[in-house]
Short mmCIF file of C-alpha atoms in Angstrom, two decimals:
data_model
loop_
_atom_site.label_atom_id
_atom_site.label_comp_id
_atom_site.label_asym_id
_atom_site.label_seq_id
_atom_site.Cartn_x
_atom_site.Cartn_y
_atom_site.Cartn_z
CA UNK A 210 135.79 -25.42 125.16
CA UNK A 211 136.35 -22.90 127.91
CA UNK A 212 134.43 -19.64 128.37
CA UNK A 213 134.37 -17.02 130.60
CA UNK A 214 131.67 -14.34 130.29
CA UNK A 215 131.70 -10.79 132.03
CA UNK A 216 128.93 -8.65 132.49
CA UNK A 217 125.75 -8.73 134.89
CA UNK A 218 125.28 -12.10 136.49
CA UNK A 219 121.70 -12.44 138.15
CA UNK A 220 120.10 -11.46 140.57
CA UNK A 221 118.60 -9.55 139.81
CA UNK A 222 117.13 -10.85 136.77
CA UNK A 223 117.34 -8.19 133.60
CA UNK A 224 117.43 -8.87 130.10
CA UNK A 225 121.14 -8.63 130.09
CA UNK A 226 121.52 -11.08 133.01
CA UNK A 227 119.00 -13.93 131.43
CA UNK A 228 121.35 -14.04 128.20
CA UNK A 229 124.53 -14.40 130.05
CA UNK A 230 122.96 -17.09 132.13
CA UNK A 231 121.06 -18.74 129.32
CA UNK A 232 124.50 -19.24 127.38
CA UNK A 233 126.02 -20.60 130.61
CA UNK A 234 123.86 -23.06 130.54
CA UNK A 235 123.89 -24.02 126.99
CA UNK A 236 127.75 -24.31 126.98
CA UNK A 237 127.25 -26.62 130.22
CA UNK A 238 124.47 -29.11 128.76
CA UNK A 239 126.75 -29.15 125.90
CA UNK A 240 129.64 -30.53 128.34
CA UNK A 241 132.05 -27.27 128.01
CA UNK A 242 133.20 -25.12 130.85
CA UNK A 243 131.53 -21.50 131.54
CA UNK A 244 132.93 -19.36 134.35
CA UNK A 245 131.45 -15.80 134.85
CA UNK A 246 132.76 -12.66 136.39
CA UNK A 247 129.92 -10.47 138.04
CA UNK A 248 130.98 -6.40 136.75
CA UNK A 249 127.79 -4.71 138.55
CA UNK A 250 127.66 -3.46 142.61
CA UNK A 251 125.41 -6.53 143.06
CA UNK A 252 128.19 -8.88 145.06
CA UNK A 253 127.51 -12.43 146.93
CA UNK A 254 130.42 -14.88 147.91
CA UNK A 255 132.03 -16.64 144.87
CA UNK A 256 130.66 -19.96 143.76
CA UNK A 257 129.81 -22.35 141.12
CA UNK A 258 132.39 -20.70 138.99
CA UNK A 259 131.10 -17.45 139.02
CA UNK A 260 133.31 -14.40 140.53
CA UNK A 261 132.18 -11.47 142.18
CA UNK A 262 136.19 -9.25 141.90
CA UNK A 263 135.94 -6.19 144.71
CA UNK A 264 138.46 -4.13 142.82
CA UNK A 265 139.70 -3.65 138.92
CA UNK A 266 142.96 -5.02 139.93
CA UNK A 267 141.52 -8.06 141.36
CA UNK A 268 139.38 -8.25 138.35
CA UNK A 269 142.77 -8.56 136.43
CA UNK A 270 144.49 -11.25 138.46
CA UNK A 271 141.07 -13.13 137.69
CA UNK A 272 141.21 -12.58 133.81
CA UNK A 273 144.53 -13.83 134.10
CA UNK A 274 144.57 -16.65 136.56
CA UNK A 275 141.05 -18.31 134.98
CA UNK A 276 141.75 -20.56 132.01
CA UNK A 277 139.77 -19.40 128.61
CA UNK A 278 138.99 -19.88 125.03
CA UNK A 279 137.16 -17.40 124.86
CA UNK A 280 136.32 -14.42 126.60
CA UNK A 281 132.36 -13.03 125.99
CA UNK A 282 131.49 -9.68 127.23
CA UNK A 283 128.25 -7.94 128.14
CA UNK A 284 128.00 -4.29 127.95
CA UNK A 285 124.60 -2.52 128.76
CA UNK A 286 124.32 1.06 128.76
CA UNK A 287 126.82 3.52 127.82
CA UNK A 288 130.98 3.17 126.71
CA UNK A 289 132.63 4.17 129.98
CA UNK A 290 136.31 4.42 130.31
CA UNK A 291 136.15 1.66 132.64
CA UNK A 292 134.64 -0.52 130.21
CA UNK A 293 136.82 0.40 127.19
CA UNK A 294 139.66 -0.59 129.47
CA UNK A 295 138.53 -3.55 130.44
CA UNK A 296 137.69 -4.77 126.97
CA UNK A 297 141.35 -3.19 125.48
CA UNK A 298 142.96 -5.64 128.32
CA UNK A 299 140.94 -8.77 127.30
CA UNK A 300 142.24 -8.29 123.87
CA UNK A 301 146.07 -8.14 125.37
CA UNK A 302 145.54 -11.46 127.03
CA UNK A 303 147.10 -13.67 124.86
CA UNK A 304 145.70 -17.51 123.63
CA UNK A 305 142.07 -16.16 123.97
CA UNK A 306 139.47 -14.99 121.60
CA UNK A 307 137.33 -11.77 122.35
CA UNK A 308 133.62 -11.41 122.04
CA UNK A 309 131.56 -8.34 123.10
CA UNK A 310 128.08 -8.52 123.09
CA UNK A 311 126.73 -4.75 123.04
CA UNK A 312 123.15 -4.99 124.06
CA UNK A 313 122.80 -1.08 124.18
CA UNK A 314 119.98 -0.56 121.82
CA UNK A 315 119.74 2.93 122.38
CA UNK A 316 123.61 4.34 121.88
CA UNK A 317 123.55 4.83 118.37
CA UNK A 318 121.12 7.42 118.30
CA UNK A 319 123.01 8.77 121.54
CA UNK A 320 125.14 11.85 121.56
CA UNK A 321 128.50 9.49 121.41
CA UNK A 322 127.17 7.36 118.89
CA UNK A 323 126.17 9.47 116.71
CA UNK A 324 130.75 10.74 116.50
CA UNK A 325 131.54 6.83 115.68
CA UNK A 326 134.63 6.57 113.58
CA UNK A 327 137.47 4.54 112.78
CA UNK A 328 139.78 7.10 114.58
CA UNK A 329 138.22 6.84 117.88
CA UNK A 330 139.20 5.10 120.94
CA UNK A 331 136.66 3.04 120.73
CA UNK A 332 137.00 2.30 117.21
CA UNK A 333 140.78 1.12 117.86
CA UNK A 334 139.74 -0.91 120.68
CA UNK A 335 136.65 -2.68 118.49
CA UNK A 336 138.69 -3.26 115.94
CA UNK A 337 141.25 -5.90 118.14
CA UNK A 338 137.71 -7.94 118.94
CA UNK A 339 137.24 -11.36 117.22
CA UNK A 340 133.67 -10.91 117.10
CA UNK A 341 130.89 -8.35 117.55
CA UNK A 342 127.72 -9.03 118.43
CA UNK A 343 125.05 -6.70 117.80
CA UNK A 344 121.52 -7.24 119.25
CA UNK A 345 119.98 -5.30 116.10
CA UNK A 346 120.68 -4.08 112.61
CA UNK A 347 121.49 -0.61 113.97
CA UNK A 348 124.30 -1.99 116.46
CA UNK A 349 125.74 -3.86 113.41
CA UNK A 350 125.89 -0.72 111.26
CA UNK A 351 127.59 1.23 114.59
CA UNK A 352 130.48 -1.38 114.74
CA UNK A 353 131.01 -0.88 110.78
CA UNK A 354 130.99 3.15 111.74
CA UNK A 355 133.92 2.12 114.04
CA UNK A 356 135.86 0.21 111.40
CA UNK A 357 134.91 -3.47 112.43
CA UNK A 358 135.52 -6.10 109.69
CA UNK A 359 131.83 -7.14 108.33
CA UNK A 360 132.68 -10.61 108.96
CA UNK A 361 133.52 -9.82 112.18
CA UNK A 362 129.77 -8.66 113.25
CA UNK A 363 126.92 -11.34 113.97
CA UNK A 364 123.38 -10.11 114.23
CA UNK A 365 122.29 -11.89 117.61
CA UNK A 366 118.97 -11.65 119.22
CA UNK A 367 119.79 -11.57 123.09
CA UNK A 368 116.69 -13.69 124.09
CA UNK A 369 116.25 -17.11 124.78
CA UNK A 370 112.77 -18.41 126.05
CA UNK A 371 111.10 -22.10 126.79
CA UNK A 372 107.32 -22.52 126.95
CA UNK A 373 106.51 -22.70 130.54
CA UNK A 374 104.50 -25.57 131.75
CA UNK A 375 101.06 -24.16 132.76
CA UNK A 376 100.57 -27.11 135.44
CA UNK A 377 103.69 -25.82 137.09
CA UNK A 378 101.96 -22.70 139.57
CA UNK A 379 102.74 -19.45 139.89
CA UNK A 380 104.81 -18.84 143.87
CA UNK A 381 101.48 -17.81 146.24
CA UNK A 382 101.72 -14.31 146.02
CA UNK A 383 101.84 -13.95 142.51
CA UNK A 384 99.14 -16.79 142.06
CA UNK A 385 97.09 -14.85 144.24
CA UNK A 386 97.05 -11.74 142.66
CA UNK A 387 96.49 -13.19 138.87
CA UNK A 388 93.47 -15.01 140.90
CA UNK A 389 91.82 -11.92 141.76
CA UNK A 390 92.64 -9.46 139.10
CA UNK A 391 91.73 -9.95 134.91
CA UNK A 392 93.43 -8.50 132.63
CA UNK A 393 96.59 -8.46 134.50
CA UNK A 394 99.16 -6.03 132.53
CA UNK A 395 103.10 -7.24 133.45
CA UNK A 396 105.52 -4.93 133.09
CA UNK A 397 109.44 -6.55 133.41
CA UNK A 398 112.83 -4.41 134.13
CA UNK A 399 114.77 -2.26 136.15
CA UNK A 400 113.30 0.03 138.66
CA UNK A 401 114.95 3.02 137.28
CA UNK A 402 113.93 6.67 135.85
CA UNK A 403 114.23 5.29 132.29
CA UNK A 404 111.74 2.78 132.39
CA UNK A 405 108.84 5.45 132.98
CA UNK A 406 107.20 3.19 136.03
CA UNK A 407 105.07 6.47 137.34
CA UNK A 408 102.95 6.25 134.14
CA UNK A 409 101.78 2.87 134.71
CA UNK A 410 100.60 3.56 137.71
CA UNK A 411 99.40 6.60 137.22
CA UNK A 412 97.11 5.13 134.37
CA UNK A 413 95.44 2.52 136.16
CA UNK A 414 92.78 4.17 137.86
CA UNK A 415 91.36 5.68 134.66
CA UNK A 416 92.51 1.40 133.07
CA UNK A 417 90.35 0.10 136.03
CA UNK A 418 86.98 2.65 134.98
CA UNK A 419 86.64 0.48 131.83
CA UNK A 420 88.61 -2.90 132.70
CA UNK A 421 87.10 -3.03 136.89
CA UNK A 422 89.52 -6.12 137.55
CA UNK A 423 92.70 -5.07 135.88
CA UNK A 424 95.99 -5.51 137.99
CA UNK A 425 99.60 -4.64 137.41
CA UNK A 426 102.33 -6.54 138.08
CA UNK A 427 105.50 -4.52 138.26
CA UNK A 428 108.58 -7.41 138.41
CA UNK A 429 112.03 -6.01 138.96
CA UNK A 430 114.68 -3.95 141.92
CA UNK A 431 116.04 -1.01 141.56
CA UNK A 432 116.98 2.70 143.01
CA UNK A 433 113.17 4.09 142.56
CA UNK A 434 111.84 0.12 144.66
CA UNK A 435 110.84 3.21 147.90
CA UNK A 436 109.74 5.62 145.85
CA UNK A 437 107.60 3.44 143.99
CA UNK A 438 106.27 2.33 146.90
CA UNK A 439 105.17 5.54 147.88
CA UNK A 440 103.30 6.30 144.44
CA UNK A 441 101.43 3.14 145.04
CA UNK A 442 100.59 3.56 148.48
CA UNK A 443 98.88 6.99 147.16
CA UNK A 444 96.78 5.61 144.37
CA UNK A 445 93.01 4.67 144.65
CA UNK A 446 94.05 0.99 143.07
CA UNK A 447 97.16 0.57 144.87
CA UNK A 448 95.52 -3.13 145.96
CA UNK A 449 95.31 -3.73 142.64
CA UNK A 450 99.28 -2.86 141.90
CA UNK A 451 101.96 -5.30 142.76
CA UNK A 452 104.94 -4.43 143.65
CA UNK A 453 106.84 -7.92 143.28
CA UNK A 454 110.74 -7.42 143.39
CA UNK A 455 113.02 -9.22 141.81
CA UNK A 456 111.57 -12.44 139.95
CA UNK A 457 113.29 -15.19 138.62
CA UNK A 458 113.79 -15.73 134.82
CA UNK A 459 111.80 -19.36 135.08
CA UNK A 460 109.00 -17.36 136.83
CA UNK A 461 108.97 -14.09 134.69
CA UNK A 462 108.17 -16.46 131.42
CA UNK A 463 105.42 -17.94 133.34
CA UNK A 464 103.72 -14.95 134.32
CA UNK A 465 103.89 -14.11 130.71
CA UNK A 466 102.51 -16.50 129.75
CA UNK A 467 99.28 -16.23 131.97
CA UNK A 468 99.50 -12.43 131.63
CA UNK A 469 96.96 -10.28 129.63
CA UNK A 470 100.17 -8.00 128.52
CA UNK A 471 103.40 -7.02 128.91
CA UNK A 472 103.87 -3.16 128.98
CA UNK A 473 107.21 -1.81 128.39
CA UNK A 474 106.85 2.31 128.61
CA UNK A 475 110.07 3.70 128.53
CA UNK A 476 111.88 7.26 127.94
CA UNK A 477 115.47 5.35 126.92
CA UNK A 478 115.67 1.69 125.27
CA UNK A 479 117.21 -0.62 123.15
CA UNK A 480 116.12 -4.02 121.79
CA UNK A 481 113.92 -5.16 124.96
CA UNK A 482 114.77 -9.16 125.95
CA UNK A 483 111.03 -8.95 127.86
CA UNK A 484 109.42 -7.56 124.60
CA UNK A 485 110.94 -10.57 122.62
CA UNK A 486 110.05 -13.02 125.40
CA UNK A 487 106.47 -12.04 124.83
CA UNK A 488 106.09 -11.78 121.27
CA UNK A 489 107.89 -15.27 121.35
CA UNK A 490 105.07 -16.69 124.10
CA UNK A 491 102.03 -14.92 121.94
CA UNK A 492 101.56 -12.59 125.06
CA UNK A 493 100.66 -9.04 123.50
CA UNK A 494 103.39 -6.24 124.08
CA UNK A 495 102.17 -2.52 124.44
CA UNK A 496 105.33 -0.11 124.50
CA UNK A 497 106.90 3.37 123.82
CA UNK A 498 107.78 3.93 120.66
CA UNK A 499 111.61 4.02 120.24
CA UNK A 500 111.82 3.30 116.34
CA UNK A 501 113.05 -0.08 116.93
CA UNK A 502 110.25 -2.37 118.03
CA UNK A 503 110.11 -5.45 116.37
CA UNK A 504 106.46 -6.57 114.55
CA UNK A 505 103.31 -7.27 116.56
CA UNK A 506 104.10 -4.71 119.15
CA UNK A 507 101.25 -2.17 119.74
CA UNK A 508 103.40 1.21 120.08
CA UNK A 509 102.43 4.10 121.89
CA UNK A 510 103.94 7.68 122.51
CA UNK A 511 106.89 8.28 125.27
CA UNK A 512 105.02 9.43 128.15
CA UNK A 513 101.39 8.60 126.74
CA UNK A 514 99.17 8.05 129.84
CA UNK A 515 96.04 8.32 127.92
CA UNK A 516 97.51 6.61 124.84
CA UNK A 517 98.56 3.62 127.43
CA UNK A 518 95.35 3.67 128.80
CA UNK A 519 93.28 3.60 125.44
CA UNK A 520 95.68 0.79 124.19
CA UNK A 521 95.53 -1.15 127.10
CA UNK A 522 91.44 -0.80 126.58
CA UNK A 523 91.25 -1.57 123.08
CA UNK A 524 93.44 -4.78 123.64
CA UNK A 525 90.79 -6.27 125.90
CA UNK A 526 87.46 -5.08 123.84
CA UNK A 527 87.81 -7.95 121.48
CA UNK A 528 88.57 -11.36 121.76
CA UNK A 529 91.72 -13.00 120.85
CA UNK A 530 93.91 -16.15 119.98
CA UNK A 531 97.73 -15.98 120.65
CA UNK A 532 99.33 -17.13 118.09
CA UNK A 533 101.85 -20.76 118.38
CA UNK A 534 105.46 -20.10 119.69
CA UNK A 535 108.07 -20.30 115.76
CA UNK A 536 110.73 -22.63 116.71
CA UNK A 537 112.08 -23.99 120.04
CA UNK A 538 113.03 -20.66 121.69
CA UNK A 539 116.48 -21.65 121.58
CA UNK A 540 118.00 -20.76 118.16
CA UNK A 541 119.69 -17.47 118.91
CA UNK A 542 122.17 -18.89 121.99
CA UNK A 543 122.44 -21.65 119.61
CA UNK A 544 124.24 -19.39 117.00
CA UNK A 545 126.42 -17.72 120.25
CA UNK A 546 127.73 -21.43 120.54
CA UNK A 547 128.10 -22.16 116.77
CA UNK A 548 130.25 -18.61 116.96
CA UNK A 549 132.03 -19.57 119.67
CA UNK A 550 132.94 -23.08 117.57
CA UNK A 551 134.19 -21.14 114.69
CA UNK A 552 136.20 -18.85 116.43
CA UNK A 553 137.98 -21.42 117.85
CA UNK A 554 138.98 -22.55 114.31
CA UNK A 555 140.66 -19.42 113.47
CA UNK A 556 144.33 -18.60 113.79
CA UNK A 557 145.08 -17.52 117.89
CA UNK A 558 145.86 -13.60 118.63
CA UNK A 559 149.32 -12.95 117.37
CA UNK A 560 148.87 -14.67 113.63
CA UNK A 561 148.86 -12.69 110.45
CA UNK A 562 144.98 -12.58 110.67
CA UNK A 563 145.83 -10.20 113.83
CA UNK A 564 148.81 -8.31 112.52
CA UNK A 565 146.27 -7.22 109.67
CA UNK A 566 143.02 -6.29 111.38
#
């Protein structure tokens, strides 16, 4: 079997990013071939079969060039015209199947998701896809607005996650600062407006009254990294604030796992890979309530300082035992593959199964 996925590639390392790469490497162990083609600003050289295209015309001499069974998508975000493009000339590529994943949490409640229809653009161009994957129940109910065949749409969680090895340390400067702070609160994403950074550190001087060796650890790169900065440079606690960067899948899980929680306060969000990662590695999750959290998630108001703080508190004023890890961490790429193995059974674009849909 041949893939090629297109979407984010890391670095850096985002939920989005960890999925694509965690199904590359699934498809590899399992002895098939997985190119990728990088679609954000973030370029390096090509290699190791993954493609960083400068231009969308080079990106189409790629698509067309690069042998596939099956092209697998990765949209984040909103439905651009670029991207609806993109996707409509996948589906013209003949030979291939087409899979979107649509890890936007957040669009159906949106402005344009609340107008899907059949008759749209986008509902013409979902409808040519072999297979939808939706990262929740209310993704799989917007590709049904658009007129997607039910058995077209898989439910997919977009995590994967592997119980880190505790004997395996934490790099020096991260090891340092979980040395010297307890409860340290973890906080995993992109530095941008959305994510609601400012209120996290704005709430740990009033954290640190009641908890006085709390530390945050904010992992991630983005547009607000100097700005950021600044805020942290201002605060009374800023020693006790870490500004990390961008941090490697393999070490995100094992800060999580030493972590006293992982906050995710956000004004804008979907189905959060961290949150899952968490839950998953009995790490507790404190986060904004967007009305899709999944269970075991302590929620608290969009833009709650003093709700984050008094959660945060309350976490740490009674003991607790994480509960064990259900399952291998592993199932959900394992049903990508198993989708990928039926698709491949099904008649190939230009049958009767495609004149109908």
């Amino acid at each position: 079997m041949k893939v090629v996925q297109l979407g984010p590639y890391p670095p850096p390392h985002g939920g989005v990013q960890s999925n694509l790469a965690a199904i590359r490497e699934a498809l590899r162990r399992g002895g098939h071939e997985c190119d990728v083609i990088n679609l954000t600003r973030h370029r390096k050289p090509d290699a190791d079969g993954v493609y960083y295209p400068g231009s969308a015309s080079e990106l189409a001499r790629l698509l067309r060039r690069l042998p596939a069974d099956i092209l697998h998508l990765h949209f984040g975000g909103d439905l651009t015209a670029r991207l609806l493009g993109l996707l409509f000339y996948c589906t013209m590529l003949p030979g291939r199947k087409t899979v979107l994943t649509f890890h936007s949490g957040g669009y159906p409640s949106s402005p344009a998701g609340r107008t899907a229809a059949p008759g749209t653009l986008r509902g013409v161009i979902f409808r040519r896809l072999d297979a939808a994957i939706a990262v929740n129940a209310e993704l799989a109910e917007l590709f049904a607005k658009f007129g997607v065949r039910r058995d077209r749409i898989h439910t997919i969680l977009p995590f994967t996650a592997k119980m880190p090895d505790r004997a395996v340390p934490l790099p020096e400067r991260l090891g340092a600062f979980f040395a010297a702070h307890h409860p340290v609160l973890l906080t995993v994403g992109l530095l941008e407006p959305e994510y609601d950074l400012p209120l996290q550190i704005g709430a740990m001087a009033a954290i640190r009254e009641r908890l006085p060796r709390a530390g945050l650890v904010i992992a991630g790169a983005g547009s607000l990294e100097d700005d950021l900065r600044r805020r942290i440079a201002a605060c009374s606690c800023a020693e006790d604030i870490l500004l990390y960067g961008d941090m490697p899948h393999e070490v995100t899980l094992r800060a999580m796992l030493d972590a006293g929680a992982l906050l995710r306060t956000t004004l804008y969000d979907g189905d959060s890979v961290s949150v899952r990662e968490a839950l998953y590695l009995g790490t507790p999750v404190i986060a904004s309530d967007n009305g899709m959290r999944p269970a075991g998630v302590k929620l608290i108001p969009m833009s709650g300082e003093a709700a984050l703080r008094d959660a945060v508190c309350e976490l740490f004023s009674t003991p607790r035992t994480p509960p064990a890890p259900a399952g291998d961490g592993q199932e959900n790429v394992r049903l990508v593959l198993e989708l990928y193995q039926d698709l491949l059974k099904r008649p190939t674009r230009g049958g009767s199964e495609y004149r109908r849909a």
